[in-house]
PDB file of C-alpha atoms in Angstrom:
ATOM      1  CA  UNK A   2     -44.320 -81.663 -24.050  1.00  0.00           C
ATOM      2  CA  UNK A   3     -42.716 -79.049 -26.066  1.00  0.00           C
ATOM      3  CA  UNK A   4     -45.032 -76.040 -27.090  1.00  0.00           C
ATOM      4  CA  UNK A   5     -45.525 -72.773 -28.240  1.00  0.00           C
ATOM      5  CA  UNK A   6     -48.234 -70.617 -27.424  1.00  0.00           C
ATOM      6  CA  UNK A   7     -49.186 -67.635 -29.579  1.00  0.00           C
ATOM      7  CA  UNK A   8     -52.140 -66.092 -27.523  1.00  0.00           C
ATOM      8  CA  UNK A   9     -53.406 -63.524 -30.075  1.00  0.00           C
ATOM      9  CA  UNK A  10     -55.099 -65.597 -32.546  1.00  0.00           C
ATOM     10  CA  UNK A  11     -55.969 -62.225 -34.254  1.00  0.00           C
ATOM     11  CA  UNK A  12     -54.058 -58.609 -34.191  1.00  0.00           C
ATOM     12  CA  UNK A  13     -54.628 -55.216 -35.970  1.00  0.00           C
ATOM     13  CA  UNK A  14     -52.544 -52.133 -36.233  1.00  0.00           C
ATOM     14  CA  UNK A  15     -52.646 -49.220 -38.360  1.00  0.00           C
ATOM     15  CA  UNK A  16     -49.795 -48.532 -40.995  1.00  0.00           C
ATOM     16  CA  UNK A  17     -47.087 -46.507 -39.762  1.00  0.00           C
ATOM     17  CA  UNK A  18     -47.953 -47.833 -36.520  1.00  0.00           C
ATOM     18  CA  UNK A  19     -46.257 -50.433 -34.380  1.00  0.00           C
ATOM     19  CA  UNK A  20     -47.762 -53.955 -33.111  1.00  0.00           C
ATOM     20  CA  UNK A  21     -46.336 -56.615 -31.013  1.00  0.00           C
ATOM     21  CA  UNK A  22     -46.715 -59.933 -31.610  1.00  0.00           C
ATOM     22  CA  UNK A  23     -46.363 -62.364 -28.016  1.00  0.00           C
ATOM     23  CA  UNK A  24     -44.937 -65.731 -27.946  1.00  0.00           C
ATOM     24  CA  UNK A  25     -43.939 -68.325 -25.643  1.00  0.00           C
ATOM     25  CA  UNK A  26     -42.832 -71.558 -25.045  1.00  0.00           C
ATOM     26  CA  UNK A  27     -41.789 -74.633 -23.130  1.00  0.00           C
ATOM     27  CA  UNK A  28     -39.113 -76.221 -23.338  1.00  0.00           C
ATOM     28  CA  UNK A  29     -36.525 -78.204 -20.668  1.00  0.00           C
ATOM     29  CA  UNK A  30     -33.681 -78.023 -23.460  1.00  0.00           C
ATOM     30  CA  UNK A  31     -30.890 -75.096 -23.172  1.00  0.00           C
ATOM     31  CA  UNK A  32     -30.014 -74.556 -26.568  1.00  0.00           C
ATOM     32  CA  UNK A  33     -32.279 -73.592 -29.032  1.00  0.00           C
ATOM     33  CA  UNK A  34     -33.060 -71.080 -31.586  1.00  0.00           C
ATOM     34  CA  UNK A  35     -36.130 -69.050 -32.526  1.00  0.00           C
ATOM     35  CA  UNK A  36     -37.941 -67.819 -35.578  1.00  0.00           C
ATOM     36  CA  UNK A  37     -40.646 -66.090 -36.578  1.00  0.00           C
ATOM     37  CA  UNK A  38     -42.198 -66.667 -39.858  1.00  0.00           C
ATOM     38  CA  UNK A  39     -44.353 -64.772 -41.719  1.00  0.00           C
ATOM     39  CA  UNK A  40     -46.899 -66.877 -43.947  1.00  0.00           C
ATOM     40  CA  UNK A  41     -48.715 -64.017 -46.794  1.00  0.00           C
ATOM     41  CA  UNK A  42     -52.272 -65.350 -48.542  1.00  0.00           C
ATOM     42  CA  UNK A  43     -50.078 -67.376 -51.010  1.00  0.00           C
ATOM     43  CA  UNK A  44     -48.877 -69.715 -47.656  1.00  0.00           C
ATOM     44  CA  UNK A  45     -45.525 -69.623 -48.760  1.00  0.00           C
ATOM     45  CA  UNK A  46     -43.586 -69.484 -45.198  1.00  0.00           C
ATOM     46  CA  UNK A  47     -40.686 -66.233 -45.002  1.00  0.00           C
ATOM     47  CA  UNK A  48     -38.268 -66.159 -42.493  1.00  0.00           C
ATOM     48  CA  UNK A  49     -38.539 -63.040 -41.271  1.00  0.00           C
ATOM     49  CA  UNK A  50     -36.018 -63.148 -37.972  1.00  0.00           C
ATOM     50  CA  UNK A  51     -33.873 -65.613 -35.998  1.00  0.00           C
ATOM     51  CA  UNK A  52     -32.600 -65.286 -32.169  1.00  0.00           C
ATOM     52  CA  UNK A  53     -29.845 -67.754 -30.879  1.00  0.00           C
ATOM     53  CA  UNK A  54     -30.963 -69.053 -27.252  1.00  0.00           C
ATOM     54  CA  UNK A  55     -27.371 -68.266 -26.084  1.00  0.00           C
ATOM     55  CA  UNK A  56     -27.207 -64.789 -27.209  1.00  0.00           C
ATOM     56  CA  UNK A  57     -28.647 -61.813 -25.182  1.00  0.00           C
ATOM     57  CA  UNK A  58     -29.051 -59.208 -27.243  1.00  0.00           C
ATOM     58  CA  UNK A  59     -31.938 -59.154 -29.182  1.00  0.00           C
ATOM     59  CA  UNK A  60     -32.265 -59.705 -32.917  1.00  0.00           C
ATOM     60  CA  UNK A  61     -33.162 -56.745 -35.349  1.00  0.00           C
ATOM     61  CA  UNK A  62     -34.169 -56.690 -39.025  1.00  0.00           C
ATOM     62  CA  UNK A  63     -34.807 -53.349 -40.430  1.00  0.00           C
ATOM     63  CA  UNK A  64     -38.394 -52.937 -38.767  1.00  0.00           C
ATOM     64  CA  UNK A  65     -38.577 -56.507 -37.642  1.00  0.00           C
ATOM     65  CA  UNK A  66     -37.206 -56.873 -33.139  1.00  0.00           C
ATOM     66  CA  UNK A  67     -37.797 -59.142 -30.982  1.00  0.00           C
ATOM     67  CA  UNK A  68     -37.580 -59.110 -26.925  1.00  0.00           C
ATOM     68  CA  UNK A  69     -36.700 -62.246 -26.145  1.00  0.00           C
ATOM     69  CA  UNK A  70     -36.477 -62.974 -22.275  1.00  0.00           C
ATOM     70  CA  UNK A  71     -35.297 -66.469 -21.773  1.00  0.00           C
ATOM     71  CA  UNK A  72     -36.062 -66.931 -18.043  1.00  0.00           C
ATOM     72  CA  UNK A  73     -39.628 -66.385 -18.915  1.00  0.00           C
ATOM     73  CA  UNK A  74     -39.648 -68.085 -21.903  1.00  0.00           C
ATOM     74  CA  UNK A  75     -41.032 -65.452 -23.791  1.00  0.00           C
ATOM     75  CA  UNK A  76     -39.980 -64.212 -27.419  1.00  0.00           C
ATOM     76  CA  UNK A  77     -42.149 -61.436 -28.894  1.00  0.00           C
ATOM     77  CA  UNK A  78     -41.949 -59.563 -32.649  1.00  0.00           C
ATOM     78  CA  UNK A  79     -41.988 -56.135 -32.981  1.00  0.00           C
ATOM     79  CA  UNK A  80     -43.082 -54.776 -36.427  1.00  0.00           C
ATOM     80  CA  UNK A  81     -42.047 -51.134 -36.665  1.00  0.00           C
ATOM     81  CA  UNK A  82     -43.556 -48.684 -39.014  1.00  0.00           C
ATOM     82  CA  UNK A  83     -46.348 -51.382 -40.294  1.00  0.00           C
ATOM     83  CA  UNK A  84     -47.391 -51.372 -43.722  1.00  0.00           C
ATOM     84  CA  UNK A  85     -49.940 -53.084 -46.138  1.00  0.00           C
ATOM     85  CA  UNK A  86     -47.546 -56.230 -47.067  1.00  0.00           C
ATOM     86  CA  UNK A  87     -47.078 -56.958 -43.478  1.00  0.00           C
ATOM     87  CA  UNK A  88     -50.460 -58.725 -43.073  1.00  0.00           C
ATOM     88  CA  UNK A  89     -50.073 -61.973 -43.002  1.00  0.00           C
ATOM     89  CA  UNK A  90     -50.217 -64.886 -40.165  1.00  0.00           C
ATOM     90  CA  UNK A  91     -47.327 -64.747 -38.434  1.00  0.00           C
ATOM     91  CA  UNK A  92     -46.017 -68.012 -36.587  1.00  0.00           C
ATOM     92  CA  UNK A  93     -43.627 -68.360 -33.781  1.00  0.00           C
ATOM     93  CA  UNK A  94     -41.518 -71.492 -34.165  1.00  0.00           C
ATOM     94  CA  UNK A  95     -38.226 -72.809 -32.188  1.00  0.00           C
ATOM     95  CA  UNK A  96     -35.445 -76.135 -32.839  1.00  0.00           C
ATOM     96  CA  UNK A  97     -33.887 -77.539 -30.235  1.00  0.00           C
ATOM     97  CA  UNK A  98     -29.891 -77.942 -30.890  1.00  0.00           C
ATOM     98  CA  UNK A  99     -29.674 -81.845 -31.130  1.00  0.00           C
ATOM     99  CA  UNK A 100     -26.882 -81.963 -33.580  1.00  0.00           C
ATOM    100  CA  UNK A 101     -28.619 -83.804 -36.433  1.00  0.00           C
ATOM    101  CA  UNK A 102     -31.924 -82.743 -38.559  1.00  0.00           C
ATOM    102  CA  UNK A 103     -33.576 -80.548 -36.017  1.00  0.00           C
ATOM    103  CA  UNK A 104     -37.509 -80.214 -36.193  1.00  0.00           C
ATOM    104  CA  UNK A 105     -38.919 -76.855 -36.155  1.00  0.00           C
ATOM    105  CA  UNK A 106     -42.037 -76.939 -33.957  1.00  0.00           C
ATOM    106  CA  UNK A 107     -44.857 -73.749 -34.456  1.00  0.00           C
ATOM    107  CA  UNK A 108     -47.722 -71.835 -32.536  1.00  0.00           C
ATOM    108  CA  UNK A 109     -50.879 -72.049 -33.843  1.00  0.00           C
ATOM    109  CA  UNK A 110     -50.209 -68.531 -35.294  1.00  0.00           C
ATOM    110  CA  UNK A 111     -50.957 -64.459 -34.973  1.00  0.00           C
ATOM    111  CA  UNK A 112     -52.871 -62.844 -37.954  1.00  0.00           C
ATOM    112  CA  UNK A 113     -52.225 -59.331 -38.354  1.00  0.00           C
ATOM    113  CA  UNK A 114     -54.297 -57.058 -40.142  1.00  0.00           C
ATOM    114  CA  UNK A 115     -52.744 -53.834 -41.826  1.00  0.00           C
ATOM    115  CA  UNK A 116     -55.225 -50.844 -41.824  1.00  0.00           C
ATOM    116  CA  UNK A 117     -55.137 -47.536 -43.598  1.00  0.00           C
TER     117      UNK A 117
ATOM    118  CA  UNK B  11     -30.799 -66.276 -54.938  1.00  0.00           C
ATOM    119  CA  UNK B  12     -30.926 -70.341 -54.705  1.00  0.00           C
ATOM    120  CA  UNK B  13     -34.292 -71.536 -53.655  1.00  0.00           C
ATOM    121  CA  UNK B  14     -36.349 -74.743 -52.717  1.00  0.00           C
ATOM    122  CA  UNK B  15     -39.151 -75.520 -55.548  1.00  0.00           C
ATOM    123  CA  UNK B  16     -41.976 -78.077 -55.049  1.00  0.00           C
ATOM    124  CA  UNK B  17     -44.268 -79.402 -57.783  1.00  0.00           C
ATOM    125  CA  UNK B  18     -47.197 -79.812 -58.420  1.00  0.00           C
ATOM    126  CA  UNK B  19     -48.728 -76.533 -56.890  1.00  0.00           C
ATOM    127  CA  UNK B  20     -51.911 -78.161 -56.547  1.00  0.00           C
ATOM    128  CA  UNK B  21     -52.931 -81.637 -56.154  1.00  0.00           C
ATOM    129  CA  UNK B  22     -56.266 -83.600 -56.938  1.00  0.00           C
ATOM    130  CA  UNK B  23     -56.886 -87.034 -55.912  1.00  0.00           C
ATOM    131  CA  UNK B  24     -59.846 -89.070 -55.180  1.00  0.00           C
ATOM    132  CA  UNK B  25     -59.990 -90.687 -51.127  1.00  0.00           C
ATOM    133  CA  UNK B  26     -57.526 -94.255 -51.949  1.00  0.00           C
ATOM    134  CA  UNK B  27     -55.189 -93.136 -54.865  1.00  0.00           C
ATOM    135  CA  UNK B  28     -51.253 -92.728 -53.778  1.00  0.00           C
ATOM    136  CA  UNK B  29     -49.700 -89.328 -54.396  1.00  0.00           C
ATOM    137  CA  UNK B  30     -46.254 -88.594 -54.812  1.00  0.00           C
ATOM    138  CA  UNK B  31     -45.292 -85.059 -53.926  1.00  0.00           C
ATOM    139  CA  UNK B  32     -42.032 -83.941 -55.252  1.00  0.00           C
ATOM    140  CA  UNK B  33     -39.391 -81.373 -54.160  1.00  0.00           C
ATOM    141  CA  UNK B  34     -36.243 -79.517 -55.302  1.00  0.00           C
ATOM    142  CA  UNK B  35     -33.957 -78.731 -52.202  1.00  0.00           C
ATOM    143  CA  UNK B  36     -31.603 -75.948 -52.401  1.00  0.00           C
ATOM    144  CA  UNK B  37     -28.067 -77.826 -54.082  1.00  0.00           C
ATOM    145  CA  UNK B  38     -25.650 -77.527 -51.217  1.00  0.00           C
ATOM    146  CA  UNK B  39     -27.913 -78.605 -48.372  1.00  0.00           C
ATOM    147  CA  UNK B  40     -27.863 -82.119 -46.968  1.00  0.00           C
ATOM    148  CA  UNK B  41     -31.469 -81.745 -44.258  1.00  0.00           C
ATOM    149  CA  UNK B  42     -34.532 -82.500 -45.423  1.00  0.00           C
ATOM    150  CA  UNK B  43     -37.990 -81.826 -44.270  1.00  0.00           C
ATOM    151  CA  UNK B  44     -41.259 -82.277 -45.002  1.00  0.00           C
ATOM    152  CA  UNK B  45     -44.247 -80.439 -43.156  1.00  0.00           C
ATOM    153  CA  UNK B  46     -47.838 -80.290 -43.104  1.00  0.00           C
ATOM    154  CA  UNK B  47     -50.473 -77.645 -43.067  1.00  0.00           C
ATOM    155  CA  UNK B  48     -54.149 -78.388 -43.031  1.00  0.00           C
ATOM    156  CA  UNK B  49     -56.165 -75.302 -43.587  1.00  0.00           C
ATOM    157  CA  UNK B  50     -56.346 -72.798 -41.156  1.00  0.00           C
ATOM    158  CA  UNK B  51     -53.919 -74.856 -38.129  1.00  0.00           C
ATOM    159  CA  UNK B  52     -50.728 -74.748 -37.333  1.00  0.00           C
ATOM    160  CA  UNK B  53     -47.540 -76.272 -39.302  1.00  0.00           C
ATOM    161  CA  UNK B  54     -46.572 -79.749 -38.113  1.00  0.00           C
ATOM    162  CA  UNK B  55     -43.615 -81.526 -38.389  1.00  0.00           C
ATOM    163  CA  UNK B  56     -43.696 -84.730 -40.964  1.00  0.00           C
ATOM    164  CA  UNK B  57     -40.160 -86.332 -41.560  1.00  0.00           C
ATOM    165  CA  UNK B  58     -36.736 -85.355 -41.010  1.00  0.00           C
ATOM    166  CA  UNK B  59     -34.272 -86.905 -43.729  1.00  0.00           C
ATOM    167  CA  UNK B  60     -30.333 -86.780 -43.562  1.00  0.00           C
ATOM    168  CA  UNK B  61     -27.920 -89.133 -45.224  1.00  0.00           C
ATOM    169  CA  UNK B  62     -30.352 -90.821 -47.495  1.00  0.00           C
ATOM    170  CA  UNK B  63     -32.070 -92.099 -44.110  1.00  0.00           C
ATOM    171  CA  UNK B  64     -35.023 -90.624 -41.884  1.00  0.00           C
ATOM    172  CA  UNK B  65     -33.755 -88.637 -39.203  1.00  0.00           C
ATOM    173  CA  UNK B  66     -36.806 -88.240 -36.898  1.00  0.00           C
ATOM    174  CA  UNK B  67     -40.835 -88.902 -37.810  1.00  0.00           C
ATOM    175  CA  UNK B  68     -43.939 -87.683 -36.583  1.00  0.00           C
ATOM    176  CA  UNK B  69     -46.898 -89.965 -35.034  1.00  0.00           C
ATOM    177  CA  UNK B  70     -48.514 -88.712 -37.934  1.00  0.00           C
ATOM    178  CA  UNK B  71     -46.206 -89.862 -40.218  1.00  0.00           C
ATOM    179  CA  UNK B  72     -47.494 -93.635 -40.243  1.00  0.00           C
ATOM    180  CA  UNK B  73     -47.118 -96.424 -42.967  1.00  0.00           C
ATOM    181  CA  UNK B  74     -49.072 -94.770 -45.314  1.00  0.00           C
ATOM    182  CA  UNK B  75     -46.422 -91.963 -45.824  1.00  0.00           C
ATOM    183  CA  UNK B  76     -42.604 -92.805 -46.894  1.00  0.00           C
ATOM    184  CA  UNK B  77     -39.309 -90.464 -48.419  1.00  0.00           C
ATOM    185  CA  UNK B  78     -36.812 -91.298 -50.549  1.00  0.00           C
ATOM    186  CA  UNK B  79     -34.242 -88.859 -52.832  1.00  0.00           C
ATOM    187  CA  UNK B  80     -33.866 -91.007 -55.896  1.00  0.00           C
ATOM    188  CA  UNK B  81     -31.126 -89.497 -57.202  1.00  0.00           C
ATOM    189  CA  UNK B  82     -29.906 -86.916 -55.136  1.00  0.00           C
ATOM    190  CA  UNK B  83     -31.483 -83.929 -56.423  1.00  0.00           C
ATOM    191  CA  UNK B  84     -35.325 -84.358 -55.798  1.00  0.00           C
ATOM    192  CA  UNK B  85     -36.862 -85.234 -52.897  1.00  0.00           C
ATOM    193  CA  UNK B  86     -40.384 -86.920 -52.746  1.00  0.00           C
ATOM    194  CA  UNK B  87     -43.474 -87.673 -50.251  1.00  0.00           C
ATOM    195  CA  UNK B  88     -45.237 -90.622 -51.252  1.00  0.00           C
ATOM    196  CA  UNK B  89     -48.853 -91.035 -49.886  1.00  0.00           C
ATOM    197  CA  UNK B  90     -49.508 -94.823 -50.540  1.00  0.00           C
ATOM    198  CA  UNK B  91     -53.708 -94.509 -49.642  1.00  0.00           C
ATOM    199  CA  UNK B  92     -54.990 -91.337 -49.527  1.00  0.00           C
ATOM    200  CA  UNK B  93     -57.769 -89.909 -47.017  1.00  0.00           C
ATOM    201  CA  UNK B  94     -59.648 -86.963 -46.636  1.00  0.00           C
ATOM    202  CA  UNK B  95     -57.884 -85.856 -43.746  1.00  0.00           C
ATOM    203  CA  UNK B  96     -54.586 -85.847 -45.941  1.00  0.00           C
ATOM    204  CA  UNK B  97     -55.934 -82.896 -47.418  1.00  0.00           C
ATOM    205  CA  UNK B  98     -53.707 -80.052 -46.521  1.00  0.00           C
ATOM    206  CA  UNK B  99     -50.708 -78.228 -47.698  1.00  0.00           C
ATOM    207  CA  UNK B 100     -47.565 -79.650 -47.702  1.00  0.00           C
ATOM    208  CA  UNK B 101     -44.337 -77.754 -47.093  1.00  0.00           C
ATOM    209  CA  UNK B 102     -40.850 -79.169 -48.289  1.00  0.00           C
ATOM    210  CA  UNK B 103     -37.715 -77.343 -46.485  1.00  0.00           C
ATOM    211  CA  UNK B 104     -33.785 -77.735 -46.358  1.00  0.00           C
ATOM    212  CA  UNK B 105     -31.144 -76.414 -44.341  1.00  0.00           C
ATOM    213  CA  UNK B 106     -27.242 -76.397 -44.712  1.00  0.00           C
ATOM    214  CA  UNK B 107     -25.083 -78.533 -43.061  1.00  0.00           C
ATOM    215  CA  UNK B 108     -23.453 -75.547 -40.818  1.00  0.00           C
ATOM    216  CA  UNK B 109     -24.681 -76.520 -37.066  1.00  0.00           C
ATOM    217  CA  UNK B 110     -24.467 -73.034 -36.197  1.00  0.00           C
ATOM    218  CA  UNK B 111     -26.969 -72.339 -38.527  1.00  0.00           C
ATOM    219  CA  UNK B 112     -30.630 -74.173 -38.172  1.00  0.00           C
ATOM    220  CA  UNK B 113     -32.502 -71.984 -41.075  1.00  0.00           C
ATOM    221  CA  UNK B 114     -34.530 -73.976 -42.797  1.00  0.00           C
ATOM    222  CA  UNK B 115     -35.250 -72.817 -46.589  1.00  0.00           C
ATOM    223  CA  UNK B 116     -39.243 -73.932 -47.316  1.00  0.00           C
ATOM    224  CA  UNK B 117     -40.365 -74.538 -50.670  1.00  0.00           C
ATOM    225  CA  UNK B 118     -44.004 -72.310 -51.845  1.00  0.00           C
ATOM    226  CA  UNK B 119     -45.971 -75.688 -50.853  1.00  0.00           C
ATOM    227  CA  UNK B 120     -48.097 -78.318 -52.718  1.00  0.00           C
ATOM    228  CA  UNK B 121     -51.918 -77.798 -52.062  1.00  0.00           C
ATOM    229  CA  UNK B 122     -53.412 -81.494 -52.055  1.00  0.00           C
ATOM    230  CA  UNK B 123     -57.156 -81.871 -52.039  1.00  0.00           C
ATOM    231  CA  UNK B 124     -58.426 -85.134 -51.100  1.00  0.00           C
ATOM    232  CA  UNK B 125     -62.258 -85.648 -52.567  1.00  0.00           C
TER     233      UNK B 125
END
């Protein structure tokens, strides 16, 4: 079966500070692509950063990095700098390259809590 | 910026009734998706829809659910019989046709309440 696990159901950090977020997954497929997406009290769902399977380096937005280490299936956000609008739940999702109308398939989600 | 809209926001329906939830994808893309949300889990995959035909479906996605885009601009959920277990949020997304691209554009969601 294809999973994700997101082990920290709950996370805090202070703002200014820096949290990391863990992820990881299973999958037998080579080609994929991952996301993180950040879900605010209003549920909409914000892409907040995207790593290609096949690329090494890791992805960066402004305070947003992950490490992603594909032997180990492992694909963690770092959140630089926190501050009050980063709380949220935070999900970890991947798609597997098939070609056609790829599924995106989540953890069960990190909730980070923002403190002064 | 272009964006994917859903209606209604919030959804009432007694345990039997069908519901029709309706989205707006984003003009130029041509993958559909419909995902589910029941309060406090993680998002699940519904229905994948491509070329006015379902791509891939979820075991939850059983007779009592069906797609269609009637006329190429919306794109609706129909719940024939509702239960109480349909009672989540419901999250409508899109993504272009580029390959090299898989980011899916999701819609703010349609709350539906089941009572």
């Amino acid at each position: 079966a294809q999973t994700v696990t997101q082990s920290q159901p709950e996370m805090s950090v202070q703002e200014a500070e820096t949290v990391t977020l863990s992820c990881t997954y299973d999958t037998s497929e080579s080609d994929y692509y991952l996301f993180w997406y950040k879900q605010p009290p209003s549920r909409q769902m914000i892409l907040v950063i995207r790593q290609e399977a096949y690329k090494q380096q890791n992805a960066t937005e402004n305070r947003f990095s992950v490490n992603f280490q594909k032997a180990a299936k492992s694909f963690s956000l770092k959140i630089s700098d926190s501050q009050l609008g980063d709380a949220a739940m935070y999900f970890c999702a991947y798609i597997i390259n098939t070609g056609t109308a790829s599924k995106l398939t989540f953890g069960t989600g990190t909730r980070l809590q923002v403190t002064l | 910026e272009p964006e994917v809209t859903q209606t209604p926001s919030h959804q009432v329906t007694q345990m039997g009734q069908e519901v029709i939830l309706r989205c707006v994808p984003i003009s130029n893309h041509l993958y559909f998706y419909w995902y589910r949300q029941i309060l406090g889990q993680k998002v699940e995959f519904l229905v994948s829809f491509y070329n006015n035909e379902i791509s891939e479906k979820s075991e939850i996605f059983d007779d009592q659910f069906s797609v269609e885009r009637p006329d190429g601009s919306n794109f609706t959920l129909k719940i024939r019989s509702t239960k109480l277990e349909d009672s989540a949020m419901y999250f409508c997304a899109s993504r272009f046709r580029d390959l090299s691209s898989y980011e899916q554009y999701f819609g703010p969601g349609t709350r539906l309440t089941v009572t």
